[in-house]
């Protein structure tokens, strides 16, 4: 089968072919696993973090890709009722131990044996992939393959971020950064919390315009002052200035949720500017979002189908995976990027 692999750490400002295309034997499913013929796979900023070594694969090479939609080709000894011919999705959570304190309390995202699709196990930049059946999700008919793919990462983690932000209807929420996750979050907030005003901080005028189209109350650049202090802010940027800035824009008791698997170090000098009185005093909180649970993925797919919620997508041919990665690195972002096979 055709597949793209990550086989080394590389610097995306210098290299234009970070992924290598290879021909691998078609994998097969063991008991409790599904073999999926991949139709579409989303491209995520996390692939950049893997390639540049901030969250490197356990072993090289690995097939990246954790927003996978495809058709079940083999199902062996399965208990979920998923069968060959069914359309399913695979998300960032590939497996967790199922027996630790975190798994038993519904926090399998924090499991010490958490394995990530496309980093700790082969993912969806390939014609086929294998996944444990409990971490595959039936995809409702209302979505095409490319519409469903971004829901599986950006959507699911966006859902988790909004939950962790402590949102309720009427609270003022900020979004700093406006990529694939944030645009789904804005739509999710407009649906679940119709009385809430959304304030979007984004560097690019194109992203700001897009946020207004989707119903943001206010848009501005990272350093612009919003017209009111905010109850909560979700940060989806890869850097630090927006974090420090967001803390200044929170109300007393406000919470900043950082939705980024790793931060780049290019601007970490801004952290030295954190002033306790200005940024943290008055019970302001900072919380990170780590991974997703299978519950987050299922819950988000259900809500997304209810709305129904069609993400803005940009389609790339499978052969153009390297171009999609470079376009994300260079922040050429309008909606979510999806490879089609
Ligand atoms: Zn992702
Ligand atoms: Zn566990």
CSV table of C-alpha atoms and ligand atoms in Angstrom, one decimal:
chain,number,residue,atom,x,y,z
A,1,UNK,CA,0.0,0.0,0.0
A,2,UNK,CA,1.0,3.6,-0.5
A,3,UNK,CA,1.9,5.5,2.7
A,4,UNK,CA,3.7,8.6,3.9
A,5,UNK,CA,6.2,8.2,6.8
A,6,UNK,CA,8.0,10.4,9.2
A,7,UNK,CA,11.5,8.9,9.5
A,8,UNK,CA,13.5,11.7,11.2
A,9,UNK,CA,13.3,15.1,12.9
A,10,UNK,CA,13.6,17.9,10.4
A,11,UNK,CA,13.5,21.7,10.2
A,12,UNK,CA,10.5,22.8,8.1
A,13,UNK,CA,11.9,26.2,7.5
A,14,UNK,CA,14.7,24.5,5.6
A,15,UNK,CA,13.2,21.3,4.1
A,16,UNK,CA,10.4,21.0,1.6
A,17,UNK,CA,10.0,17.2,1.7
A,18,UNK,CA,9.6,16.3,5.4
A,19,UNK,CA,7.5,13.2,4.7
A,20,UNK,CA,8.7,10.3,2.5
A,21,UNK,CA,6.4,8.2,0.4
A,22,UNK,CA,6.9,4.5,0.7
A,23,UNK,CA,5.3,1.2,-0.4
A,24,UNK,CA,4.4,-1.0,2.6
A,25,UNK,CA,2.7,-4.4,3.0
A,26,UNK,CA,-1.1,-4.0,3.7
A,27,UNK,CA,-1.5,-4.5,7.5
A,28,UNK,CA,-4.0,-6.9,8.9
A,29,UNK,CA,-6.3,-6.7,12.0
A,30,UNK,CA,-5.8,-8.9,15.1
A,31,UNK,CA,-8.6,-9.9,17.5
A,32,UNK,CA,-10.5,-6.8,18.7
A,33,UNK,CA,-9.1,-4.6,15.8
A,34,UNK,CA,-10.4,-3.2,12.6
A,35,UNK,CA,-8.6,-2.8,9.3
A,36,UNK,CA,-9.8,0.4,7.6
A,37,UNK,CA,-9.5,1.4,4.0
A,38,UNK,CA,-8.7,5.1,4.3
A,39,UNK,CA,-10.8,7.5,2.2
A,40,UNK,CA,-9.7,10.8,3.8
A,41,UNK,CA,-7.3,12.0,6.5
A,42,UNK,CA,-7.1,15.5,8.0
A,43,UNK,CA,-3.7,17.3,8.3
A,44,UNK,CA,-3.1,18.8,11.7
A,45,UNK,CA,-0.5,21.2,13.2
A,46,UNK,CA,0.4,18.3,15.5
A,47,UNK,CA,2.1,16.7,12.5
A,48,UNK,CA,4.4,19.7,12.4
A,49,UNK,CA,5.2,19.2,16.1
A,50,UNK,CA,6.0,15.6,15.4
A,51,UNK,CA,8.2,16.4,12.4
A,52,UNK,CA,10.1,19.2,14.2
A,53,UNK,CA,10.6,17.0,17.2
A,54,UNK,CA,8.5,18.7,19.9
A,55,UNK,CA,6.4,15.6,20.3
A,56,UNK,CA,8.4,13.0,18.4
A,57,UNK,CA,7.2,9.5,17.5
A,58,UNK,CA,8.1,6.6,19.9
A,59,UNK,CA,9.9,4.8,17.1
A,60,UNK,CA,10.8,5.7,13.5
A,61,UNK,CA,9.4,5.4,10.9
A,62,UNK,CA,5.7,6.1,11.7
A,63,UNK,CA,2.8,6.9,9.4
A,64,UNK,CA,1.3,10.2,10.6
A,65,UNK,CA,-2.4,11.2,10.5
A,66,UNK,CA,-5.0,11.2,13.3
A,67,UNK,CA,-8.2,12.4,11.6
A,68,UNK,CA,-9.0,9.4,9.5
A,69,UNK,CA,-12.3,8.4,7.8
A,70,UNK,CA,-12.6,5.1,5.9
A,71,UNK,CA,-14.5,1.9,5.4
A,72,UNK,CA,-13.9,-1.2,7.6
A,73,UNK,CA,-12.2,-3.8,5.4
A,74,UNK,CA,-11.7,-6.5,8.1
A,75,UNK,CA,-13.1,-6.9,11.7
A,76,UNK,CA,-11.8,-9.8,13.8
A,77,UNK,CA,-13.4,-11.0,17.1
A,78,UNK,CA,-15.0,-7.6,17.6
A,79,UNK,CA,-17.6,-6.8,20.3
A,80,UNK,CA,-18.8,-3.3,19.2
A,81,UNK,CA,-20.9,-4.5,16.3
A,82,UNK,CA,-18.8,-2.6,13.8
A,83,UNK,CA,-18.5,-4.8,10.7
A,84,UNK,CA,-16.9,-4.7,7.3
A,85,UNK,CA,-18.4,-2.1,5.0
A,86,UNK,CA,-19.2,0.3,7.9
A,87,UNK,CA,-17.8,3.8,7.7
A,88,UNK,CA,-15.8,4.8,10.7
A,89,UNK,CA,-13.4,7.5,12.0
A,90,UNK,CA,-10.2,7.4,14.0
A,91,UNK,CA,-9.1,10.2,16.2
A,92,UNK,CA,-5.9,11.2,18.2
A,93,UNK,CA,-6.6,8.6,20.9
A,94,UNK,CA,-5.4,5.3,19.5
A,95,UNK,CA,-5.5,3.3,22.8
A,96,UNK,CA,-5.3,3.6,26.6
A,97,UNK,CA,-4.8,0.9,29.2
A,98,UNK,CA,-8.4,0.7,30.4
A,99,UNK,CA,-7.4,-0.2,34.0
A,100,UNK,CA,-5.6,2.8,35.6
A,101,UNK,CA,-7.2,5.4,37.8
A,102,UNK,CA,-7.5,7.8,34.9
A,103,UNK,CA,-9.1,5.3,32.5
A,104,UNK,CA,-11.5,4.2,35.2
A,105,UNK,CA,-12.6,7.8,35.9
A,106,UNK,CA,-13.2,8.7,32.2
A,107,UNK,CA,-9.9,10.5,31.8
A,108,UNK,CA,-8.2,8.1,29.4
A,109,UNK,CA,-6.6,11.1,27.8
A,110,UNK,CA,-4.3,11.3,30.9
A,111,UNK,CA,-3.5,7.5,31.0
A,112,UNK,CA,0.2,6.8,31.4
A,113,UNK,CA,-0.2,4.3,28.5
A,114,UNK,CA,-2.0,6.7,26.3
A,115,UNK,CA,-1.0,6.0,22.7
A,116,UNK,CA,-1.6,8.6,20.0
A,117,UNK,CA,-2.7,7.7,16.4
A,118,UNK,CA,0.0,8.7,13.9
A,119,UNK,CA,2.7,9.2,16.5
A,120,UNK,CA,2.7,6.1,18.8
A,121,UNK,CA,0.9,3.9,16.2
A,122,UNK,CA,0.6,4.1,12.5
A,123,UNK,CA,-2.1,6.6,11.3
A,124,UNK,CA,-4.0,7.5,8.3
A,125,UNK,CA,-1.6,9.0,5.7
A,126,UNK,CA,-1.8,5.6,4.0
A,127,UNK,CA,-4.2,3.4,2.0
A,128,UNK,CA,-5.0,1.2,5.1
A,129,UNK,CA,-4.7,1.4,8.8
A,130,UNK,CA,-5.5,-0.8,11.8
A,131,UNK,CA,-7.2,0.5,15.0
A,132,UNK,CA,-8.6,-1.1,18.2
A,133,UNK,CA,-12.3,-1.3,17.7
A,134,UNK,CA,-13.2,0.8,20.8
A,135,UNK,CA,-11.3,3.7,19.3
A,136,UNK,CA,-13.2,3.7,16.0
A,137,UNK,CA,-16.4,5.8,15.7
A,138,UNK,CA,-19.3,5.3,13.3
A,139,UNK,CA,-19.6,8.4,11.1
A,140,UNK,CA,-23.2,9.7,10.5
A,141,UNK,CA,-24.4,9.9,6.9
A,142,UNK,CA,-24.9,13.6,7.1
A,143,UNK,CA,-21.1,14.1,6.6
A,144,UNK,CA,-19.0,13.4,3.6
A,145,UNK,CA,-15.6,11.8,4.3
A,146,UNK,CA,-13.8,15.2,4.0
A,147,UNK,CA,-16.3,17.0,6.2
A,148,UNK,CA,-16.0,14.3,8.9
A,149,UNK,CA,-12.2,14.2,9.0
A,150,UNK,CA,-11.5,17.6,10.8
A,151,UNK,CA,-14.3,16.9,13.3
A,152,UNK,CA,-12.1,14.0,14.7
A,153,UNK,CA,-9.3,16.2,15.9
A,154,UNK,CA,-10.0,19.9,15.7
A,155,UNK,CA,-13.6,19.3,16.6
A,156,UNK,CA,-13.1,16.8,19.4
A,157,UNK,CA,-10.3,18.7,21.1
A,158,UNK,CA,-12.3,21.9,20.6
A,159,UNK,CA,-15.2,20.3,22.4
A,160,UNK,CA,-12.9,19.3,25.3
A,161,UNK,CA,-11.4,22.9,25.4
A,162,UNK,CA,-14.8,24.5,25.7
A,163,UNK,CA,-15.8,22.1,28.5
A,164,UNK,CA,-12.5,22.8,30.4
A,165,UNK,CA,-13.1,26.5,29.9
A,166,UNK,CA,-16.1,26.2,32.1
A,167,UNK,CA,-18.5,27.8,29.6
A,168,UNK,CA,-22.1,28.5,30.2
A,169,UNK,CA,-24.6,30.4,28.1
A,170,UNK,CA,-24.0,34.2,28.4
A,171,UNK,CA,-20.3,34.0,29.3
A,172,UNK,CA,-17.9,36.1,27.2
A,173,UNK,CA,-15.3,33.9,25.6
A,174,UNK,CA,-12.2,34.7,23.7
A,175,UNK,CA,-10.3,32.7,21.1
A,176,UNK,CA,-6.7,33.5,20.5
A,177,UNK,CA,-5.5,32.0,17.2
A,178,UNK,CA,-8.1,31.1,14.5
A,179,UNK,CA,-7.0,27.9,12.8
A,180,UNK,CA,-9.0,24.7,12.2
A,181,UNK,CA,-9.8,24.0,15.8
A,182,UNK,CA,-10.8,27.6,16.6
A,183,UNK,CA,-13.2,27.9,13.7
A,184,UNK,CA,-15.0,24.7,14.8
A,185,UNK,CA,-15.0,26.0,18.4
A,186,UNK,CA,-16.7,29.2,17.3
A,187,UNK,CA,-19.4,27.3,15.5
A,188,UNK,CA,-19.8,25.0,18.5
A,189,UNK,CA,-20.1,28.0,20.9
A,190,UNK,CA,-22.7,29.8,18.7
A,191,UNK,CA,-24.8,26.6,18.7
A,192,UNK,CA,-24.5,25.6,22.4
A,193,UNK,CA,-24.3,29.0,24.0
A,194,UNK,CA,-26.3,31.3,21.7
A,195,UNK,CA,-26.3,34.2,24.3
A,196,UNK,CA,-22.5,34.2,24.5
A,197,UNK,CA,-20.3,36.8,22.7
A,198,UNK,CA,-17.2,35.5,21.1
A,199,UNK,CA,-14.0,37.6,20.8
A,200,UNK,CA,-11.3,36.5,18.3
A,201,UNK,CA,-7.7,37.5,18.4
A,202,UNK,CA,-5.8,36.6,15.2
A,203,UNK,CA,-2.8,38.1,13.5
A,204,UNK,CA,-4.0,37.5,9.9
A,205,UNK,CA,-6.7,39.8,8.5
A,206,UNK,CA,-8.0,36.9,6.5
A,207,UNK,CA,-8.6,34.9,9.7
A,208,UNK,CA,-10.2,37.9,11.3
A,209,UNK,CA,-12.6,38.4,8.4
A,210,UNK,CA,-13.4,34.6,8.5
A,211,UNK,CA,-14.2,34.9,12.2
A,212,UNK,CA,-16.6,37.8,11.6
A,213,UNK,CA,-18.3,35.7,8.9
A,214,UNK,CA,-18.8,32.9,11.4
A,215,UNK,CA,-20.4,35.2,13.9
A,216,UNK,CA,-17.7,36.6,16.2
A,217,UNK,CA,-18.8,39.7,18.1
A,218,UNK,CA,-15.4,41.3,17.8
A,219,UNK,CA,-12.1,40.6,16.1
A,220,UNK,CA,-8.6,42.1,16.7
A,221,UNK,CA,-4.9,41.5,16.5
A,222,UNK,CA,-3.1,39.8,19.4
A,223,UNK,CA,-2.3,43.1,21.2
A,224,UNK,CA,-5.7,44.9,20.5
A,225,UNK,CA,-7.9,45.6,23.5
A,226,UNK,CA,-11.3,43.8,23.4
A,227,UNK,CA,-14.2,46.0,24.4
A,228,UNK,CA,-14.8,44.0,27.6
A,229,UNK,CA,-12.8,41.6,29.9
A,230,UNK,CA,-13.6,38.0,29.2
A,231,UNK,CA,-14.8,35.0,31.4
A,232,UNK,CA,-12.6,32.6,29.5
A,233,UNK,CA,-10.2,32.4,26.6
A,234,UNK,CA,-9.1,29.4,24.6
A,235,UNK,CA,-5.6,29.7,23.1
A,236,UNK,CA,-4.8,27.6,20.0
A,237,UNK,CA,-1.6,29.4,18.9
A,238,UNK,CA,1.8,27.6,18.8
A,239,UNK,CA,3.6,30.5,20.6
A,240,UNK,CA,3.7,32.5,23.9
A,241,UNK,CA,2.8,36.1,23.3
A,242,UNK,CA,-0.9,35.3,22.9
A,243,UNK,CA,-0.8,33.5,26.3
A,244,UNK,CA,0.6,36.4,28.2
A,245,UNK,CA,-1.7,38.8,26.4
A,246,UNK,CA,-4.8,36.6,27.1
A,247,UNK,CA,-4.1,36.7,30.8
A,248,UNK,CA,-4.5,40.5,30.7
A,249,UNK,CA,-7.8,40.2,29.0
A,250,UNK,CA,-9.4,37.9,31.6
A,251,UNK,CA,-11.9,39.0,34.2
A,252,UNK,CA,-11.2,38.2,37.9
A,253,UNK,CA,-11.7,34.5,38.3
A,254,UNK,CA,-11.3,34.0,34.5
A,255,UNK,CA,-9.7,31.0,33.0
A,256,UNK,CA,-7.3,30.6,30.1
A,257,UNK,CA,-7.3,27.1,28.4
A,258,UNK,CA,-4.2,26.3,26.3
A,259,UNK,CA,-5.1,23.9,23.5
A,260,UNK,CA,-1.7,23.2,22.0
A,261,UNK,CA,0.2,19.9,22.3
A,262,UNK,CA,3.5,21.8,22.5
A,263,UNK,CA,4.6,25.5,22.3
A,264,UNK,CA,7.3,26.6,20.1
A,265,UNK,CA,10.2,28.4,21.8
A,266,UNK,CA,10.7,31.2,19.3
A,267,UNK,CA,9.1,33.8,21.5
A,268,UNK,CA,9.4,32.4,25.0
A,269,UNK,CA,11.1,35.6,26.2
A,270,UNK,CA,7.6,37.0,26.6
A,271,UNK,CA,7.1,34.6,29.6
A,272,UNK,CA,9.6,36.8,31.5
A,273,UNK,CA,7.0,39.6,31.2
A,274,UNK,CA,4.5,37.8,33.4
A,275,UNK,CA,3.7,40.1,36.2
A,276,UNK,CA,1.8,38.5,39.1
A,277,UNK,CA,-0.5,41.4,39.8
A,278,UNK,CA,-1.4,42.1,36.2
A,279,UNK,CA,-1.6,38.6,34.8
A,280,UNK,CA,-2.5,36.1,37.6
A,281,UNK,CA,-3.8,38.0,40.7
A,282,UNK,CA,-7.6,37.8,41.3
A,283,UNK,CA,-7.8,34.0,40.9
A,284,UNK,CA,-7.1,33.8,37.2
A,285,UNK,CA,-6.4,30.3,36.1
A,286,UNK,CA,-4.4,28.6,33.4
A,287,UNK,CA,-5.2,25.1,32.3
A,288,UNK,CA,-3.9,22.9,29.4
A,289,UNK,CA,-5.9,20.5,27.3
A,290,UNK,CA,-4.2,17.1,26.9
A,291,UNK,CA,-5.3,14.8,24.1
A,292,UNK,CA,-9.0,13.6,23.9
A,293,UNK,CA,-11.0,10.8,25.3
A,294,UNK,CA,-13.2,8.5,23.2
A,295,UNK,CA,-16.1,10.1,25.0
A,296,UNK,CA,-15.1,13.6,23.7
A,297,UNK,CA,-15.0,12.2,20.1
A,298,UNK,CA,-18.4,10.5,20.3
A,299,UNK,CA,-20.0,13.5,22.0
A,300,UNK,CA,-18.7,15.9,19.5
A,301,UNK,CA,-19.7,13.8,16.5
A,302,UNK,CA,-23.2,13.6,17.9
A,303,UNK,CA,-23.5,17.4,18.4
A,304,UNK,CA,-21.9,18.0,15.0
A,305,UNK,CA,-24.5,15.8,13.3
A,306,UNK,CA,-27.3,17.5,15.2
A,307,UNK,CA,-26.4,21.0,14.0
A,308,UNK,CA,-25.3,19.8,11.4
A,309,UNK,CA,-22.0,21.3,11.4
A,310,UNK,CA,-19.9,21.4,8.2
A,311,UNK,CA,-16.3,22.5,8.6
A,312,UNK,CA,-14.6,24.6,6.0
A,313,UNK,CA,-12.2,22.3,4.3
A,314,UNK,CA,-9.4,22.6,1.8
A,315,UNK,CA,-8.8,19.4,-0.1
A,316,UNK,CA,-5.3,18.1,-1.0
A,317,UNK,CA,-4.6,15.0,-3.2
A,318,UNK,CA,-2.8,12.3,-1.2
A,319,UNK,CA,0.3,12.9,-3.3
A,320,UNK,CA,0.5,16.5,-2.0
A,321,UNK,CA,0.8,15.7,1.7
A,322,UNK,CA,4.1,17.6,1.9
A,323,UNK,CA,2.5,20.7,0.4
A,324,UNK,CA,-0.3,20.5,3.0
A,325,UNK,CA,2.2,20.3,5.8
A,326,UNK,CA,4.2,23.2,4.5
A,327,UNK,CA,1.1,25.3,4.0
A,328,UNK,CA,0.2,24.8,7.7
A,329,UNK,CA,3.7,25.6,8.8
A,330,UNK,CA,3.5,28.9,6.8
A,331,UNK,CA,0.1,29.5,8.3
A,332,UNK,CA,-1.8,29.4,5.0
A,333,UNK,CA,-4.9,28.4,6.9
A,334,UNK,CA,-8.5,28.9,5.9
A,335,UNK,CA,-10.4,26.1,7.5
A,336,UNK,CA,-9.1,22.5,7.8
A,337,UNK,CA,-6.8,20.7,5.4
A,338,UNK,CA,-7.8,17.2,4.3
A,339,UNK,CA,-5.9,14.6,2.2
A,340,UNK,CA,-8.1,12.4,0.0
A,341,UNK,CA,-7.2,9.0,-1.3
B,1,LIG,ZN1,-4.8,17.0,15.4
B,2,LIG,ZN1,-5.1,3.9,31.6
